[in-house]
Short mmCIF file of C-alpha atoms in Angstrom, two decimals:
data_model
loop_
_atom_site.label_atom_id
_atom_site.label_comp_id
_atom_site.label_asym_id
_atom_site.label_seq_id
_atom_site.Cartn_x
_atom_site.Cartn_y
_atom_site.Cartn_z
CA MET U 1 153.17 105.86 96.72
CA THR U 2 149.99 106.83 95.04
CA THR U 3 151.85 108.22 92.05
CA GLY U 4 153.59 104.87 91.67
CA GLU U 5 150.25 103.13 91.53
CA HIS U 6 149.06 105.51 88.90
CA ARG U 7 152.06 104.81 86.74
CA ALA U 8 151.43 101.12 87.05
CA ASP U 9 147.89 101.82 85.99
CA GLY U 10 149.25 103.24 82.77
CA GLY U 11 147.92 106.69 81.92
CA GLY U 12 144.61 105.32 80.58
CA GLN U 13 142.72 106.27 83.69
CA PRO U 14 142.51 109.85 84.92
CA SER U 15 144.54 110.28 88.07
CA ALA U 16 141.66 111.64 90.12
CA PRO U 17 138.08 110.42 89.93
CA ALA U 18 137.18 113.47 87.88
CA LEU U 19 133.58 114.49 87.82
CA PRO U 20 131.80 112.87 84.93
CA ASP U 21 130.81 115.37 82.35
CA VAL U 22 127.12 115.80 83.02
CA PRO U 23 125.21 117.96 80.61
CA GLY U 24 123.13 120.48 82.52
CA SER U 25 119.45 120.02 83.12
CA ARG U 26 118.68 122.38 80.29
CA SER U 27 120.53 120.77 77.42
CA TRP U 28 119.46 119.41 74.08
CA GLN U 29 121.26 116.21 74.87
CA ARG U 30 119.03 115.58 77.86
CA ALA U 31 115.90 116.58 75.96
CA PHE U 32 116.59 114.16 73.12
CA GLY U 33 117.80 111.61 75.62
CA ASP U 34 114.40 111.79 77.27
CA LEU U 35 112.61 111.16 73.99
CA GLY U 36 115.02 108.35 73.13
CA SER U 37 114.86 106.47 76.39
CA GLY U 38 111.10 106.92 76.44
CA TRP U 39 110.95 105.23 73.06
CA GLN U 40 113.14 102.39 74.30
CA GLN U 41 110.61 101.62 76.99
CA ARG U 42 107.95 100.87 74.43
CA SER U 43 107.16 97.50 75.91
CA LEU U 44 106.12 99.39 79.04
CA TRP U 45 103.98 102.11 77.51
CA GLY U 46 102.70 99.70 74.91
CA TYR U 47 101.40 97.51 77.67
CA LEU U 48 100.08 100.41 79.75
CA GLY U 49 98.30 102.01 76.79
CA TRP U 50 96.60 98.75 75.97
CA GLN U 51 95.69 98.27 79.63
CA ASP U 52 94.11 101.74 79.66
CA ILE U 53 91.73 100.65 76.94
CA LYS U 54 90.94 97.27 78.45
CA GLN U 55 90.47 98.99 81.78
CA ARG U 56 87.70 101.20 80.51
CA TYR U 57 85.67 98.23 79.37
CA ARG U 58 86.61 95.75 82.05
CA ARG U 59 83.83 93.38 82.99
CA SER U 60 81.72 94.46 80.04
CA VAL U 61 80.77 91.65 77.70
CA LEU U 62 81.71 93.40 74.48
CA GLY U 63 84.85 95.04 75.85
CA PRO U 64 86.68 97.48 73.59
CA LEU U 65 84.09 96.79 70.91
CA TRP U 66 82.06 99.41 72.76
CA ILE U 67 84.42 102.05 71.40
CA SER U 68 83.38 101.16 67.87
CA ILE U 69 79.73 100.81 68.75
CA SER U 70 79.35 104.15 70.53
CA MET U 71 81.25 105.83 67.73
CA GLY U 72 78.93 104.21 65.20
CA VAL U 73 75.81 105.33 67.06
CA ILE U 74 76.97 108.94 67.39
CA ALA U 75 78.18 109.15 63.81
CA THR U 76 74.94 107.72 62.43
CA ALA U 77 72.74 109.99 64.51
CA MET U 78 74.74 113.11 63.69
CA GLY U 79 75.08 112.16 60.05
CA ILE U 80 71.34 111.75 59.63
CA LEU U 81 70.44 114.83 61.69
CA TYR U 82 72.88 117.25 60.08
CA GLY U 83 72.33 115.67 56.68
CA ALA U 84 68.66 116.49 57.01
CA LEU U 85 69.42 119.99 58.28
CA PHE U 86 71.71 120.86 55.40
CA GLY U 87 69.80 118.83 52.84
CA GLU U 88 72.72 116.50 52.12
CA PRO U 89 72.24 113.00 50.65
CA VAL U 90 72.75 110.34 53.32
CA HIS U 91 74.95 108.06 51.23
CA THR U 92 77.71 110.68 50.99
CA PHE U 93 77.09 112.66 54.14
CA LEU U 94 77.01 109.78 56.61
CA PRO U 95 80.50 108.49 55.72
CA TYR U 96 81.67 112.12 55.63
CA VAL U 97 80.50 112.83 59.17
CA ALA U 98 81.72 109.50 60.53
CA THR U 99 85.19 109.89 59.03
CA GLY U 100 85.46 113.46 60.24
CA LEU U 101 84.37 112.43 63.72
CA LEU U 102 86.88 109.66 64.07
CA ILE U 103 89.71 112.00 63.08
CA TRP U 104 88.37 114.65 65.42
CA ASN U 105 88.21 112.15 68.27
CA PHE U 106 91.91 111.48 67.89
CA ILE U 107 92.80 115.17 67.81
CA ASN U 108 90.47 115.95 70.69
CA GLY U 109 91.93 113.13 72.77
CA CYS U 110 95.46 114.32 72.17
CA ILE U 111 94.62 117.88 73.16
CA LEU U 112 92.42 117.16 76.19
CA GLU U 113 94.38 114.27 77.65
CA GLY U 114 97.58 115.97 76.59
CA SER U 115 96.96 118.89 78.89
CA GLU U 116 96.50 116.46 81.78
CA VAL U 117 99.22 114.02 80.79
CA PHE U 118 101.65 114.83 83.60
CA ILE U 119 99.07 115.92 86.16
CA ALA U 120 97.26 112.60 85.82
CA ASN U 121 100.50 110.65 86.24
CA GLU U 122 101.62 112.57 89.30
CA GLY U 123 102.13 109.45 91.39
CA LEU U 124 104.31 107.73 88.84
CA ILE U 125 106.37 110.85 88.15
CA ARG U 126 107.07 111.49 91.81
CA PHE U 127 107.91 107.95 92.76
CA LEU U 128 109.49 106.24 89.77
CA PRO U 129 112.24 107.75 87.66
CA ALA U 130 111.17 107.59 84.04
CA PRO U 131 111.55 109.86 81.04
CA ILE U 132 108.58 112.21 80.92
CA SER U 133 108.08 111.36 77.25
CA LEU U 134 106.98 107.91 78.41
CA HIS U 135 103.62 109.34 79.44
CA VAL U 136 103.21 111.09 76.09
CA TYR U 137 104.00 107.91 74.16
CA ARG U 138 101.49 106.04 76.26
CA LEU U 139 98.82 108.64 75.48
CA LEU U 140 99.54 108.56 71.75
CA TRP U 141 99.44 104.80 71.71
CA ARG U 142 96.12 104.74 73.56
CA GLN U 143 94.63 107.30 71.18
CA THR U 144 95.93 105.35 68.19
CA LEU U 145 94.24 102.23 69.51
CA PHE U 146 91.01 104.19 69.89
CA PHE U 147 91.40 105.43 66.34
CA LEU U 148 91.90 101.91 65.00
CA HIS U 149 88.79 100.73 66.80
CA ASN U 150 86.82 103.59 65.30
CA LEU U 151 88.21 102.85 61.88
CA VAL U 152 85.93 99.80 61.85
CA ILE U 153 82.98 102.18 61.48
CA TRP U 154 84.60 103.84 58.49
CA LEU U 155 85.17 100.43 56.93
CA LEU U 156 81.52 99.46 57.48
CA LEU U 157 80.25 102.70 56.00
CA VAL U 158 82.36 102.59 52.85
CA VAL U 159 81.13 99.04 52.31
CA ILE U 160 77.48 100.05 52.78
CA PHE U 161 77.80 103.36 50.89
CA PRO U 162 80.57 102.82 48.31
CA GLN U 163 82.82 105.87 47.93
CA PRO U 164 85.00 106.67 44.89
CA LEU U 165 88.08 105.22 46.61
CA SER U 166 91.31 104.99 44.63
CA ALA U 167 94.98 104.33 45.31
CA THR U 168 95.09 107.68 47.11
CA VAL U 169 93.56 105.90 50.10
CA LEU U 170 97.13 104.92 50.96
CA LEU U 171 97.85 108.59 51.60
CA ALA U 172 95.79 108.19 54.76
CA ILE U 173 98.74 106.37 56.34
CA PRO U 174 101.30 109.20 56.10
CA ALA U 175 98.51 111.62 56.93
CA PHE U 176 97.73 109.72 60.12
CA LEU U 177 101.43 109.59 60.98
CA LEU U 178 101.54 113.38 60.69
CA LEU U 179 98.51 113.49 62.96
CA VAL U 180 100.32 111.35 65.54
CA ILE U 181 103.47 113.48 65.42
CA ASN U 182 101.42 116.61 65.90
CA GLY U 183 99.45 115.00 68.69
CA GLY U 184 102.79 114.23 70.30
CA TRP U 185 104.23 117.71 70.33
CA LEU U 186 100.89 119.16 71.31
CA ALA U 187 100.52 116.82 74.27
CA LEU U 188 104.09 117.49 75.36
CA LEU U 189 103.73 121.25 75.10
CA CYS U 190 100.26 121.48 76.64
CA GLY U 191 101.24 118.95 79.28
CA ILE U 192 104.25 120.92 80.46
CA ILE U 193 102.47 124.27 80.43
CA ALA U 194 99.35 122.90 82.11
CA THR U 195 101.41 121.30 84.85
CA ARG U 196 102.82 124.69 85.72
CA PHE U 197 99.65 126.72 85.17
CA ARG U 198 96.58 124.83 86.31
CA ASP U 199 94.19 127.18 84.51
CA ILE U 200 95.28 125.79 81.19
CA PRO U 201 93.21 122.56 81.14
CA PRO U 202 89.82 124.35 81.44
CA ILE U 203 90.89 126.92 78.84
CA ILE U 204 91.91 124.15 76.49
CA ALA U 205 88.68 122.27 77.11
CA SER U 206 86.56 125.25 76.09
CA VAL U 207 88.73 126.07 73.09
CA THR U 208 88.49 122.53 71.73
CA GLN U 209 84.72 122.66 72.03
CA LEU U 210 84.71 125.79 69.92
CA LEU U 211 87.13 124.21 67.45
CA PHE U 212 84.77 121.30 66.91
CA PHE U 213 82.09 123.60 65.55
CA MET U 214 84.60 125.64 63.55
CA THR U 215 85.88 122.54 61.79
CA PRO U 216 84.00 121.04 58.83
CA ILE U 217 82.97 117.79 60.49
CA VAL U 218 79.19 117.90 60.80
CA TRP U 219 78.92 120.45 57.99
CA SER U 220 80.48 120.65 54.58
CA TYR U 221 83.07 123.24 53.70
CA GLU U 222 82.08 123.06 50.03
CA ARG U 223 78.63 124.47 50.71
CA LEU U 224 80.07 127.52 52.47
CA LYS U 225 82.51 128.30 49.68
CA SER U 226 80.17 130.92 48.18
CA ASN U 227 80.25 132.89 51.43
CA PRO U 228 83.17 135.37 51.47
CA LEU U 229 83.67 134.76 55.20
CA SER U 230 84.52 131.11 54.54
CA ALA U 231 88.13 132.02 53.79
CA TYR U 232 88.63 132.68 57.50
CA LEU U 233 87.88 129.05 58.24
CA GLU U 234 91.24 128.22 56.72
CA LEU U 235 92.79 129.87 59.76
CA ASN U 236 91.59 126.94 61.84
CA PRO U 237 94.56 124.56 61.90
CA VAL U 238 92.43 121.56 62.85
CA MET U 239 90.57 121.81 59.55
CA HIS U 240 93.75 121.04 57.60
CA PHE U 241 94.49 118.01 59.73
CA VAL U 242 90.99 116.67 59.26
CA GLU U 243 91.17 117.22 55.51
CA ILE U 244 94.49 115.45 54.91
CA VAL U 245 93.20 112.29 56.56
CA ARG U 246 89.60 112.45 55.38
CA GLN U 247 90.22 113.16 51.70
CA PRO U 248 92.08 109.89 51.02
CA LEU U 249 89.68 107.90 53.21
CA LEU U 250 86.69 109.07 51.18
CA GLY U 251 88.35 109.11 47.77
CA GLN U 252 88.00 112.87 47.46
CA PRO U 253 90.51 114.79 45.34
CA ILE U 254 93.64 115.56 47.32
CA VAL U 255 94.18 119.25 48.04
CA TRP U 256 97.92 119.73 48.58
CA ARG U 257 97.44 123.10 50.23
CA HIS U 258 96.29 121.30 53.37
CA TRP U 259 99.41 119.12 53.34
CA ALA U 260 101.62 122.18 53.08
CA VAL U 261 99.90 123.83 56.04
CA VAL U 262 100.15 120.67 58.11
CA GLY U 263 103.82 120.30 57.20
CA ALA U 264 104.56 123.83 58.34
CA ILE U 265 102.64 123.35 61.60
CA THR U 266 104.51 120.11 62.24
CA VAL U 267 107.92 121.76 61.86
CA VAL U 268 107.10 124.82 63.94
CA GLY U 269 105.19 122.84 66.60
CA CYS U 270 107.94 120.27 67.04
CA GLY U 271 110.47 123.07 67.35
CA VAL U 272 108.52 124.87 70.04
CA ALA U 273 107.75 121.66 71.94
CA LEU U 274 111.40 120.59 71.86
CA LEU U 275 112.48 123.96 73.17
CA CYS U 276 109.94 123.66 75.95
CA LEU U 277 111.11 120.12 76.68
CA ARG U 278 114.70 121.28 76.85
CA ASN U 279 113.99 124.11 79.24
CA TYR U 280 111.32 122.67 81.48
CA ARG U 281 111.73 118.88 81.32
CA SER U 282 113.49 118.72 84.68
CA ARG U 283 110.92 121.00 86.29
CA VAL U 284 107.93 118.75 85.64
CA ALA U 285 108.72 116.57 88.67
CA TYR U 286 108.78 119.69 90.84
CA TRP U 287 105.54 121.06 89.45
CA VAL U 288 103.24 118.04 89.54
CA MET Q 1 138.63 100.48 78.17
CA THR Q 2 135.99 98.13 79.44
CA ALA Q 3 135.03 100.89 81.80
CA ALA Q 4 134.22 103.09 78.84
CA ALA Q 5 131.92 100.49 77.32
CA THR Q 6 129.87 99.93 80.45
CA PRO Q 7 130.49 102.79 82.84
CA GLU Q 8 130.81 101.70 86.42
CA PRO Q 9 127.73 102.53 88.46
CA GLY Q 10 128.21 105.52 90.63
CA ILE Q 11 126.51 108.52 92.17
CA ASP Q 12 128.24 111.88 92.06
CA ILE Q 13 126.47 114.84 93.56
CA THR Q 14 128.30 118.14 93.83
CA ASP Q 15 127.01 121.06 95.83
CA ALA Q 16 123.47 120.24 94.82
CA ALA Q 17 120.36 121.96 96.07
CA VAL Q 18 116.72 121.04 95.67
CA ASP Q 19 114.26 123.89 95.96
CA PHE Q 20 110.56 123.28 95.79
CA PRO Q 21 108.44 126.11 94.51
CA ILE Q 22 105.22 126.20 96.50
CA PHE Q 23 102.44 127.27 94.22
CA ASP Q 24 99.21 128.03 95.90
CA ALA Q 25 96.09 128.30 93.79
CA LYS Q 26 96.86 131.93 93.05
CA THR Q 27 100.46 131.78 91.99
CA ARG Q 28 99.94 128.71 89.89
CA SER Q 29 97.43 130.47 87.68
CA LEU Q 30 98.23 131.99 84.36
CA LYS Q 31 96.28 135.12 85.20
CA LYS Q 32 98.69 136.05 87.91
CA ALA Q 33 101.74 135.44 85.73
CA VAL Q 34 100.35 137.50 82.87
CA LEU Q 35 98.98 140.32 84.99
CA GLY Q 36 102.05 140.32 87.20
CA ARG Q 37 104.27 140.87 84.22
CA ALA Q 38 102.14 143.63 82.77
CA GLY Q 39 101.49 145.39 86.05
CA GLY Q 40 105.08 145.91 87.05
CA GLN Q 41 105.69 146.80 90.68
CA ILE Q 42 102.65 145.21 92.27
CA GLY Q 43 104.11 141.81 91.60
CA THR Q 44 106.29 141.57 94.71
CA ASP Q 45 103.87 139.07 96.21
CA SER Q 46 103.82 137.06 93.00
CA LYS Q 47 107.23 135.64 93.79
CA VAL Q 48 106.73 131.98 94.50
CA PRO Q 49 107.74 130.91 98.00
CA ILE Q 50 110.43 128.26 97.97
CA ILE Q 51 111.25 125.44 100.33
CA GLU Q 52 114.91 124.57 100.36
CA ALA Q 53 114.63 120.83 100.83
CA LEU Q 54 118.32 120.19 100.26
CA ARG Q 55 121.32 122.43 99.90
CA GLY Q 56 125.04 122.05 99.58
CA ILE Q 57 124.85 118.29 99.12
CA THR Q 58 128.12 116.70 98.01
CA VAL Q 59 128.21 112.93 97.91
CA SER Q 60 130.20 110.47 95.86
CA LEU Q 61 129.29 106.78 96.00
CA ARG Q 62 130.89 103.87 94.19
CA THR Q 63 130.18 100.16 93.90
CA GLY Q 64 130.17 98.51 97.29
CA ALA Q 65 128.79 101.52 99.12
CA ARG Q 66 126.25 100.58 101.79
CA VAL Q 67 124.96 103.86 103.06
CA ALA Q 68 122.39 104.52 105.75
CA LEU Q 69 120.47 107.78 105.66
CA VAL Q 70 119.51 109.02 109.09
CA GLY Q 71 117.90 112.20 110.28
CA HIS Q 72 114.69 113.51 111.75
CA ASN Q 73 111.44 113.65 109.84
CA GLY Q 74 111.66 116.33 107.20
CA ALA Q 75 115.44 116.39 107.24
CA GLY Q 76 115.47 115.61 103.54
CA LYS Q 77 116.07 111.84 103.48
CA SER Q 78 113.37 111.04 100.95
CA THR Q 79 114.25 114.05 98.83
CA LEU Q 80 117.89 112.98 98.73
CA LEU Q 81 116.83 109.50 97.66
CA ARG Q 82 114.75 110.98 94.89
CA LEU Q 83 117.63 113.17 93.85
CA MET Q 84 119.80 110.06 93.66
CA SER Q 85 117.18 108.23 91.63
CA GLY Q 86 117.01 111.01 89.07
CA ILE Q 87 113.39 111.91 89.76
CA TYR Q 88 114.47 115.37 90.82
CA GLU Q 89 117.29 117.08 89.04
CA PRO Q 90 119.11 119.54 91.30
CA THR Q 91 117.97 123.15 91.04
CA ARG Q 92 121.57 124.20 91.64
CA GLY Q 93 124.75 122.18 91.53
CA ARG Q 94 125.26 118.91 89.69
CA ALA Q 95 124.12 115.36 90.04
CA SER Q 96 125.18 112.43 87.95
CA VAL Q 97 123.82 108.96 88.44
CA VAL Q 98 125.24 106.17 86.33
CA GLY Q 99 123.72 102.71 86.46
CA LYS Q 100 120.39 100.98 86.65
CA VAL Q 101 118.49 102.50 89.55
CA ALA Q 102 115.82 100.65 91.49
CA PRO Q 103 113.94 103.02 93.76
CA VAL Q 104 111.81 101.34 96.39
CA PHE Q 105 109.95 104.26 97.92
CA ASP Q 106 106.32 103.48 98.01
CA LEU Q 107 105.26 99.91 97.51
CA ALA Q 108 101.78 100.92 96.37
CA VAL Q 109 102.81 103.17 93.49
CA GLY Q 110 102.39 101.75 90.03
CA MET Q 111 99.97 99.09 91.24
CA ASP Q 112 96.73 98.88 89.37
CA PRO Q 113 93.82 97.55 91.45
CA GLU Q 114 91.82 96.41 88.43
CA ILE Q 115 94.35 94.06 86.88
CA SER Q 116 95.53 90.71 88.13
CA GLY Q 117 98.46 90.08 90.41
CA PHE Q 118 100.45 88.58 87.55
CA ASP Q 119 99.96 91.66 85.39
CA ASN Q 120 100.94 93.88 88.29
CA ILE Q 121 104.14 91.91 88.73
CA LEU Q 122 104.95 92.50 85.07
CA ILE Q 123 104.16 96.23 85.10
CA ARG Q 124 106.02 96.84 88.31
CA GLY Q 125 109.06 95.04 86.92
CA LEU Q 126 108.97 97.04 83.70
CA PHE Q 127 108.85 100.24 85.71
CA LEU Q 128 111.88 99.08 87.65
CA GLY Q 129 113.82 98.78 84.41
CA MET Q 130 113.45 95.06 83.72
CA THR Q 131 112.53 93.73 80.31
CA ARG Q 132 109.43 91.70 79.63
CA LYS Q 133 111.46 88.53 79.07
CA GLN Q 134 113.36 88.94 82.33
CA MET Q 135 110.10 89.35 84.19
CA GLU Q 136 108.48 86.36 82.55
CA SER Q 137 111.37 84.18 83.62
CA ARG Q 138 111.07 85.39 87.20
CA VAL Q 139 107.36 85.30 87.62
CA ASP Q 140 107.31 81.76 89.03
CA ASP Q 141 109.94 82.62 91.57
CA ILE Q 142 108.00 85.70 92.63
CA ALA Q 143 104.76 83.74 92.80
CA ALA Q 144 106.38 81.14 95.04
CA PHE Q 145 107.79 83.81 97.31
CA THR Q 146 104.52 85.66 97.74
CA GLU Q 147 102.67 82.42 98.62
CA LEU Q 148 99.59 83.88 97.00
CA GLY Q 149 98.91 80.90 94.74
CA ASP Q 150 95.76 81.15 92.66
CA TYR Q 151 95.09 84.60 94.04
CA LEU Q 152 97.62 85.95 91.57
CA SER Q 153 95.12 85.66 88.74
CA MET Q 154 92.57 87.68 90.71
CA PRO Q 155 92.37 91.46 90.34
CA LEU Q 156 94.49 93.30 92.86
CA ARG Q 157 91.49 95.03 94.44
CA THR Q 158 90.51 91.73 96.05
CA TYR Q 159 93.80 91.64 97.98
CA SER Q 160 94.27 92.64 101.58
CA THR Q 161 96.90 95.24 102.44
CA GLY Q 162 99.28 92.57 103.62
CA MET Q 163 98.86 90.60 100.42
CA ARG Q 164 99.65 93.68 98.37
CA VAL Q 165 102.80 94.28 100.34
CA ARG Q 166 103.80 90.67 99.73
CA LEU Q 167 103.35 91.09 96.02
CA ALA Q 168 105.24 94.37 95.88
CA LEU Q 169 108.08 93.01 97.99
CA GLY Q 170 108.23 89.92 95.82
CA VAL Q 171 108.76 91.97 92.68
CA VAL Q 172 111.08 94.49 94.24
CA THR Q 173 113.36 91.84 95.73
CA SER Q 174 113.57 89.90 92.47
CA ILE Q 175 115.23 92.58 90.38
CA ASP Q 176 118.95 93.11 89.68
CA PRO Q 177 119.67 96.77 90.29
CA GLU Q 178 123.05 98.47 90.20
CA ILE Q 179 121.87 101.17 92.55
CA LEU Q 180 119.27 100.26 95.14
CA LEU Q 181 117.47 103.07 96.94
CA LEU Q 182 115.28 101.97 99.83
CA ASP Q 183 112.97 104.20 101.77
CA GLU Q 184 111.54 103.08 105.08
CA GLY Q 185 108.07 101.70 105.39
CA ILE Q 186 108.69 98.08 104.65
CA GLY Q 187 106.38 96.83 107.30
CA ALA Q 188 102.73 95.86 107.46
CA VAL Q 189 103.41 92.19 106.90
CA ASP Q 190 103.22 89.35 109.38
CA ALA Q 191 106.35 88.41 111.28
CA GLU Q 192 106.84 85.05 109.60
CA PHE Q 193 106.73 86.60 106.18
CA LEU Q 194 108.96 89.45 107.28
CA ALA Q 195 111.68 87.00 108.27
CA LYS Q 196 111.51 85.53 104.78
CA ALA Q 197 111.43 88.97 103.19
CA ARG Q 198 114.44 89.97 105.24
CA ALA Q 199 116.49 87.12 103.87
CA ARG Q 200 115.48 88.06 100.36
CA LEU Q 201 116.13 91.72 100.99
CA PHE Q 202 119.65 90.89 102.15
CA GLU Q 203 120.25 88.86 99.00
CA LEU Q 204 119.00 91.78 96.94
CA VAL Q 205 121.35 94.17 98.70
CA GLU Q 206 124.23 91.78 98.08
CA ARG Q 207 123.42 91.69 94.36
CA SER Q 208 123.21 95.45 93.99
CA GLY Q 209 126.28 97.61 93.61
CA ILE Q 210 125.25 100.55 95.70
CA LEU Q 211 122.71 100.69 98.50
CA VAL Q 212 121.27 103.80 100.06
CA PHE Q 213 118.77 103.06 102.80
CA ALA Q 214 116.71 105.58 104.72
CA SER Q 215 115.28 104.18 107.93
CA HIS Q 216 114.65 104.82 111.58
CA SER Q 217 115.32 101.21 112.49
CA ASP Q 218 118.84 100.99 113.90
CA GLU Q 219 118.78 97.23 113.66
CA PHE Q 220 117.93 97.17 109.97
CA LEU Q 221 120.57 99.80 109.30
CA ALA Q 222 123.19 97.87 111.23
CA ASP Q 223 122.38 94.73 109.25
CA LEU Q 224 122.58 96.34 105.83
CA CYS Q 225 124.90 99.33 105.99
CA ASP Q 226 128.45 100.17 106.96
CA THR Q 227 128.50 103.93 106.44
CA ALA Q 228 125.94 106.59 107.17
CA ILE Q 229 124.90 110.06 106.17
CA TRP Q 230 123.25 112.22 108.81
CA LEU Q 231 120.97 114.80 107.30
CA GLU Q 232 119.78 117.81 109.21
CA HIS Q 233 117.65 120.63 107.80
CA GLY Q 234 118.52 119.65 104.27
CA THR Q 235 122.28 119.58 104.68
CA ILE Q 236 124.74 116.80 105.38
CA ARG Q 237 125.67 117.07 109.05
CA GLU Q 238 128.00 114.10 109.03
CA HIS Q 239 129.13 111.39 106.64
CA GLY Q 240 131.21 108.55 107.99
CA PRO Q 241 131.21 105.05 109.49
CA LEU Q 242 127.78 103.90 110.60
CA ARG Q 243 128.65 103.44 114.27
CA GLU Q 244 130.15 106.90 114.65
CA VAL Q 245 127.41 108.73 112.85
CA LEU Q 246 124.67 106.88 114.72
CA HIS Q 247 126.48 107.59 117.97
CA HIS Q 248 126.56 111.32 117.27
CA TYR Q 249 123.04 111.37 115.92
CA LYS Q 250 121.47 109.55 118.84
CA GLY Q 251 123.91 110.88 121.42
CA ARG Q 252 124.77 107.36 122.58
CA ASP Q 253 126.36 104.27 121.13
CA VAL Q 254 123.19 102.52 120.01
CA LEU Q 255 124.98 99.70 118.28
CA ALA Q 256 126.92 98.82 121.42
CA GLU Q 257 123.64 98.73 123.36
CA LYS Q 258 122.34 96.24 120.86
CA GLY Q 259 125.48 94.17 121.43
CA ARG Q 260 127.05 94.52 118.01
#
């Protein structure tokens, strides 16, 4: 009888409700699927990321404007102090420090919050099914919004202290995009590892502190050039990221070496992070 | 043909197991992993203890399934629901869930105390897989149901527990899921409101293709479900018609006692 029904059905349907072909937990398809469906939920993380910012300044009169103001205060103070220390002229050094700081803030945010990205969202991960990349997108979006707020300070400074800006300023856009992509893989990678090994966040916190001083932000790389040890500074990957964004923003000559280094880091980093996503994506819910 | 374009919602779990690694402060540290690897033999204690929350689970559910999950505390009901929702992927075996899943596990999760009731409605809906537009068109309906009125523009932290539950229930019962997963704990509201919520909950269940409901309330289960899965120590003890399974589970015909 059943066979008769199947004939009537006309061979289009499989005779038994065969198991759907599910790719295993550790497959590229699932890894990219996670990134893809996370991206599709951009109205959600877009809203959440914006809420995160508003949240921080809720009930304050100036609201998110405080981001720009506190950035401005720190940049001015550091610019004047370190300018005096190193004998640099204020009209070039102040914009230099401020621009470096705002780039650093983005990188720092991606690294520090990246290592906590899944731990901090434990409740959401354990109770609502969502691609884990959603939390990374939200973080990147929040950091981008911070960056845009801080960019106001840069704009103010280049108006007050005119810099030799040229058409190369447009290079800041692809440079920032590279920064975002790298922030993304870094947050994903650090996030997954730190969820499994809880010693990672403090390690990362101390390393980033060290990196800040190793990176030419409050001091100028040019002045160290005469020192033979300065070549080692090139080993600091953060320096290249800061340079590719800062050079166009200040109208400095573009050094393509930095772009090449950043390009290589982007490719390798994305590869490693994707591999990690593929292998450990499904474990994050168990680890948080 | 049409089935290929929009696959029919369904849950297929084959011989799945869910093992939780239990990391204490020591095993979760990098030091231990690094030293354990270098040190060789000493590392016998570095093996992470595992809790087998579920094992050998084989379930296949299709549209129209109304399944009750019963079992003692810790039998694995919530874990199975989370496996079905895709939060946990099985450590062994396979699980495939096709369709829009609406998990209703903890009404408080995803609620932000600092933002207004309206914003919380929106966020909660987005998390449950709705689009912004869909939520905006439903917000009036939800507002009417919750009876919170002007309170909805106040931050959530000003709400009482009962008011929060109203809000959460309002959102949850307004969505259109293909697979609805309900965990117990829909209480803490006054009786009058509960009667209203019940009606809405029933409508929601009718709209959704598949229902899996974990509860200790026989009455609720009898109202909503027709089959049942009895979980014991992480395995399926019995899967069959609700009355039979409840009878075996409780050792008496509870539904007959209730006059059903």
